[in-house]
Coordinates of N, CA and C in Angstrom, one line a residue:
M1 N 51.4 38.3 -148.5 CA 51.4 37.2 -147.5 C 50.2 36.3 -147.8
I2 N 50.3 35.0 -147.6 CA 49.2 34.1 -147.8 C 48.7 33.6 -146.5
L3 N 47.4 33.5 -146.3 CA 46.8 33.1 -145.0 C 46.1 31.8 -145.3
L4 N 46.5 30.7 -144.6 CA 45.8 29.5 -144.7 C 45.0 29.2 -143.4
E5 N 43.8 28.7 -143.6 CA 43.0 28.4 -142.4 C 42.8 26.9 -142.4
A6 N 43.0 26.2 -141.3 CA 42.7 24.8 -141.2 C 41.8 24.6 -140.0
R7 N 40.8 23.8 -140.2 CA 39.8 23.5 -139.2 C 40.4 22.3 -138.4
T8 N 40.6 22.4 -137.2 CA 41.2 21.4 -136.4 C 40.4 21.1 -135.1
R9 N 40.7 20.1 -134.4 CA 40.1 19.7 -133.1 C 38.6 19.9 -133.1
P10 N 37.9 19.1 -133.9 CA 36.4 19.3 -133.9 C 35.9 19.2 -132.5
Q11 N 35.0 20.0 -132.1 CA 34.4 20.0 -130.8 C 32.9 19.5 -130.9
A12 N 32.7 18.2 -130.9 CA 31.4 17.6 -131.1 C 30.3 18.2 -130.2
S13 N 30.7 18.5 -129.0 CA 29.6 18.9 -128.1 C 29.2 20.4 -128.4
L14 N 30.1 21.2 -128.9 CA 29.8 22.6 -129.2 C 29.3 22.8 -130.7
G15 N 29.6 21.8 -131.5 CA 29.1 21.9 -132.9 C 29.9 22.9 -133.8
H16 N 31.2 23.2 -133.4 CA 32.0 24.1 -134.2 C 33.4 23.5 -134.3
H17 N 34.1 24.1 -135.2 CA 35.5 23.7 -135.4 C 36.4 25.0 -135.3
P18 N 37.2 25.0 -134.2 CA 38.1 26.2 -134.1 C 39.0 26.2 -135.3
T19 N 39.5 27.4 -135.6 CA 40.3 27.6 -136.7 C 41.7 28.0 -136.3
D20 N 42.7 27.3 -136.8 CA 44.1 27.6 -136.6 C 44.5 28.4 -137.9
R21 N 45.2 29.5 -137.7 CA 45.7 30.2 -138.8 C 47.2 30.1 -138.9
V22 N 47.6 29.9 -140.2 CA 49.1 29.8 -140.4 C 49.4 30.8 -141.5
H23 N 50.4 31.6 -141.2 CA 50.9 32.6 -142.2 C 52.1 32.1 -142.9
L24 N 52.1 32.1 -144.2 CA 53.2 31.7 -145.0 C 53.9 32.9 -145.7
A25 N 55.2 33.0 -145.5 CA 55.9 34.0 -146.2 C 56.0 33.7 -147.7
P26 N 55.9 34.7 -148.5 CA 55.9 34.5 -150.0 C 57.2 33.8 -150.4
N27 N 58.3 34.0 -149.7 CA 59.6 33.4 -150.2 C 59.7 31.9 -150.1
I28 N 58.7 31.3 -149.4 CA 58.8 29.8 -149.4 C 58.0 29.1 -150.5
L29 N 57.3 29.9 -151.2 CA 56.5 29.4 -152.4 C 57.5 29.3 -153.6
P30 N 57.2 28.4 -154.5 CA 58.1 28.3 -155.7 C 58.0 29.6 -156.5
D31 N 59.1 30.0 -157.0 CA 59.1 31.3 -157.8 C 59.4 30.9 -159.3
N32 N 58.4 31.1 -160.1 CA 58.7 30.9 -161.5 C 58.8 32.2 -162.3
G33 N 58.9 33.3 -161.5 CA 59.1 34.6 -162.2 C 57.8 35.3 -162.4
E34 N 56.8 34.6 -162.7 CA 55.5 35.2 -163.1 C 54.8 35.8 -161.9
M35 N 54.8 35.1 -160.7 CA 54.1 35.6 -159.5 C 54.9 36.7 -158.9
S36 N 56.2 36.7 -159.0 CA 57.0 37.7 -158.4 C 57.3 39.0 -159.2
G37 N 56.9 38.9 -160.5 CA 57.2 40.1 -161.3 C 58.7 40.1 -161.8
K38 N 59.4 39.1 -161.6 CA 60.8 39.0 -162.0 C 61.0 38.7 -163.4
A39 N 62.0 39.2 -164.0 CA 62.4 38.8 -165.4 C 63.9 38.5 -165.4
A40 N 64.3 37.9 -166.5 CA 65.7 37.6 -166.6 C 66.2 38.1 -168.0
K41 N 67.5 38.6 -168.0 CA 68.1 39.0 -169.2 C 69.5 38.5 -169.3
R42 N 70.0 38.4 -170.5 CA 71.4 38.0 -170.8 C 71.9 39.0 -171.8
W43 N 73.1 39.5 -171.5 CA 73.8 40.5 -172.3 C 75.1 40.0 -172.8
L44 N 75.5 40.3 -174.0 CA 76.9 40.1 -174.5 C 77.5 41.4 -174.8
I45 N 78.5 41.8 -174.2 CA 79.1 43.1 -174.3 C 80.5 42.9 -175.0
S46 N 80.7 43.7 -176.1 CA 81.9 43.7 -176.9 C 82.6 45.0 -176.8
G47 N 83.9 45.0 -177.1 CA 84.7 46.2 -177.1 C 85.9 45.9 -176.2
I48 N 86.4 47.0 -175.6 CA 87.5 46.8 -174.7 C 86.8 46.6 -173.3
V49 N 86.5 45.3 -173.0 CA 85.7 45.0 -171.8 C 86.4 44.0 -170.9
Q50 N 87.5 43.5 -171.3 CA 88.3 42.5 -170.5 C 89.6 43.2 -170.0
G51 N 89.9 42.9 -168.7 CA 91.1 43.5 -168.2 C 91.0 45.0 -167.8
V52 N 89.7 45.4 -167.7 CA 89.5 46.8 -167.3 C 88.5 46.9 -166.1
G53 N 88.3 45.8 -165.4 CA 87.4 45.8 -164.3 C 85.9 45.8 -164.6
F54 N 85.6 45.3 -165.8 CA 84.2 45.4 -166.3 C 83.3 44.4 -165.4
R55 N 83.8 43.2 -165.1 CA 83.0 42.3 -164.3 C 82.7 42.8 -162.9
Y56 N 83.7 43.4 -162.3 CA 83.6 44.0 -161.0 C 82.6 45.2 -161.0
F57 N 82.7 45.9 -162.1 CA 81.7 47.0 -162.3 C 80.3 46.5 -162.3
V58 N 80.1 45.4 -163.1 CA 78.8 44.8 -163.3 C 78.3 44.3 -161.9
Q59 N 79.2 43.6 -161.2 CA 78.8 43.0 -159.9 C 78.4 44.1 -158.9
D60 N 79.1 45.2 -158.9 CA 78.8 46.3 -158.0 C 77.4 46.9 -158.4
K61 N 77.2 47.2 -159.7 CA 76.0 47.8 -160.1 C 74.8 46.9 -159.9
A62 N 75.0 45.6 -160.2 CA 73.9 44.6 -159.9 C 73.5 44.6 -158.4
A63 N 74.5 44.5 -157.6 CA 74.3 44.5 -156.1 C 73.5 45.7 -155.7
S64 N 73.9 46.9 -156.2 CA 73.2 48.1 -155.8 C 71.8 48.2 -156.3
L65 N 71.5 47.4 -157.3 CA 70.1 47.3 -157.8 C 69.3 46.1 -157.2
D66 N 70.0 45.4 -156.3 CA 69.4 44.2 -155.7 C 69.0 43.1 -156.8
L67 N 69.9 42.9 -157.7 CA 69.7 41.9 -158.8 C 70.5 40.7 -158.4
V68 N 70.1 39.5 -158.9 CA 70.9 38.3 -158.7 C 71.4 37.9 -160.1
G69 N 72.5 37.1 -160.1 CA 72.9 36.6 -161.4 C 74.4 36.4 -161.4
W70 N 75.0 36.6 -162.6 CA 76.5 36.4 -162.7 C 77.0 37.1 -163.9
T71 N 78.3 37.2 -164.0 CA 79.0 37.7 -165.2 C 80.3 37.0 -165.4
R72 N 80.8 36.9 -166.6 CA 82.0 36.2 -166.9 C 82.6 36.7 -168.2
N73 N 83.9 36.5 -168.3 CA 84.7 36.7 -169.5 C 84.5 35.6 -170.5
L74 N 84.3 35.9 -171.8 CA 84.3 34.8 -172.8 C 85.6 34.8 -173.5
S75 N 85.9 33.7 -174.1 CA 87.2 33.5 -174.8 C 87.3 34.4 -176.0
D76 N 86.2 34.9 -176.6 CA 86.3 35.7 -177.8 C 86.5 37.2 -177.4
G77 N 86.7 37.5 -176.1 CA 86.9 38.9 -175.7 C 85.7 39.6 -175.2
R78 N 84.6 39.0 -175.3 CA 83.3 39.7 -174.8 C 83.1 39.4 -173.3
V79 N 82.2 40.1 -172.7 CA 81.8 39.8 -171.3 C 80.3 39.4 -171.4
E80 N 79.9 38.3 -170.7 CA 78.5 37.9 -170.7 C 78.0 38.2 -169.3
V81 N 76.7 38.7 -169.3 CA 76.0 39.0 -168.0 C 74.7 38.3 -168.1
Y82 N 74.3 37.7 -166.9 CA 72.9 37.2 -166.7 C 72.4 37.7 -165.4
A83 N 71.2 38.3 -165.5 CA 70.7 38.9 -164.3 C 69.2 38.7 -164.2
V84 N 68.7 38.6 -162.9 CA 67.3 38.4 -162.6 C 66.8 39.4 -161.6
G85 N 65.6 40.0 -161.9 CA 65.1 41.0 -161.0 C 63.9 41.7 -161.7
P86 N 63.4 42.7 -161.1 CA 62.3 43.5 -161.7 C 62.8 44.2 -163.0
A87 N 61.9 44.2 -164.0 CA 62.2 44.7 -165.3 C 62.8 46.1 -165.2
S88 N 62.3 47.0 -164.4 CA 62.9 48.4 -164.3 C 64.3 48.4 -163.9
R89 N 64.7 47.5 -162.9 CA 66.1 47.4 -162.5 C 67.0 46.8 -163.5
L90 N 66.4 45.8 -164.3 CA 67.2 45.2 -165.3 C 67.5 46.3 -166.4
S91 N 66.6 47.2 -166.6 CA 66.8 48.3 -167.6 C 67.9 49.2 -167.1
D92 N 67.9 49.5 -165.8 CA 69.0 50.3 -165.2 C 70.3 49.6 -165.4
L93 N 70.4 48.3 -165.2 CA 71.7 47.6 -165.4 C 72.1 47.7 -166.9
A94 N 71.1 47.5 -167.7 CA 71.4 47.6 -169.2 C 72.0 48.9 -169.6
A95 N 71.5 50.0 -169.0 CA 72.0 51.3 -169.3 C 73.5 51.4 -168.8
A96 N 73.7 50.9 -167.7 CA 75.1 50.9 -167.1 C 76.1 50.0 -168.0
L97 N 75.6 48.9 -168.6 CA 76.4 48.1 -169.4 C 76.8 48.8 -170.7
H98 N 76.0 49.7 -171.1 CA 76.4 50.5 -172.3 C 77.5 51.5 -172.1
I99 N 77.8 51.8 -170.8 CA 78.8 52.8 -170.4 C 80.0 52.0 -169.9
G100 N 79.8 51.1 -168.9 CA 81.0 50.4 -168.3 C 81.8 51.2 -167.4
P101 N 82.9 50.6 -166.9 CA 83.8 51.4 -166.0 C 84.7 52.3 -166.9
R102 N 85.4 53.2 -166.2 CA 86.1 54.3 -166.9 C 87.1 53.8 -167.9
A103 N 87.8 52.7 -167.7 CA 88.8 52.2 -168.6 C 88.2 51.4 -169.8
A104 N 86.9 51.1 -169.7 CA 86.3 50.2 -170.8 C 85.9 51.1 -172.0
H105 N 85.8 50.5 -173.1 CA 85.2 51.1 -174.3 C 84.2 50.1 -174.9
V106 N 82.9 50.3 -174.6 CA 81.9 49.4 -175.0 C 81.5 49.7 -176.5
R107 N 81.6 48.7 -177.3 CA 81.3 48.8 -178.7 C 79.8 48.4 -179.0
T108 N 79.4 47.2 -178.5 CA 78.1 46.7 -178.7 C 77.6 46.0 -177.4
V109 N 76.3 46.0 -177.2 CA 75.6 45.3 -176.2 C 74.4 44.6 -176.8
E110 N 74.5 43.3 -176.8 CA 73.4 42.4 -177.3 C 72.6 42.0 -176.1
E111 N 71.3 42.1 -176.2 CA 70.4 41.8 -175.1 C 69.3 40.8 -175.5
R112 N 69.0 39.8 -174.7 CA 67.9 38.9 -175.0 C 67.3 38.4 -173.7
D113 N 66.0 38.1 -173.8 CA 65.2 37.6 -172.6 C 65.6 36.2 -172.4
E114 N 65.6 35.8 -171.1 CA 66.0 34.5 -170.6 C 64.9 34.0 -169.7
N115 N 65.0 32.7 -169.4 CA 64.2 32.1 -168.3 C 64.8 32.5 -167.0
V116 N 63.9 32.7 -166.0 CA 64.3 33.1 -164.7 C 64.8 31.8 -164.0
Q117 N 66.1 32.0 -163.5 CA 66.7 30.9 -162.7 C 66.7 31.4 -161.2
N118 N 66.6 30.4 -160.3 CA 66.5 30.6 -158.9 C 68.0 30.8 -158.4
L119 N 68.5 32.0 -158.3 CA 69.9 32.2 -157.9 C 69.9 33.1 -156.6
S120 N 71.0 33.2 -156.0 CA 71.2 34.1 -154.9 C 72.5 34.8 -155.1
G121 N 72.5 36.1 -154.8 CA 73.7 36.9 -155.0 C 74.0 37.2 -156.4
F122 N 75.1 37.9 -156.6 CA 75.6 38.2 -158.0 C 77.1 37.8 -158.0
S123 N 77.5 36.8 -158.8 CA 78.8 36.3 -158.8 C 79.6 36.6 -160.1
I124 N 80.9 36.5 -159.9 CA 81.8 36.6 -161.1 C 82.3 35.2 -161.3
R125 N 82.1 34.7 -162.5 CA 82.5 33.4 -162.9 C 83.8 33.4 -163.6

């Protein structure tokens, strides 16, 4: 939490300035990822990953890890995932992507670092 002090209502006769304190919640400050410790990753998953509930699996796992982002099917048969959150939770999601839901057969998972986007929730596109 950030504490700002502002000197207001000068009291000339007393020679002092009373202080008003204002508390600012961290979530109203701009988040560039560095201050919050957040990171962003993008994954491309290939194999039997479409038509097997993979995107719903990703959405459920990301929500359980309190990550934000999205997932979508690509026209070439892969699934793309973008997620933002603490690095340790992104690693947990990455581990789950290598397994997938029961009906999936994951062949490869490509991972790369991305810029942090200001998103809310985890959506299926």
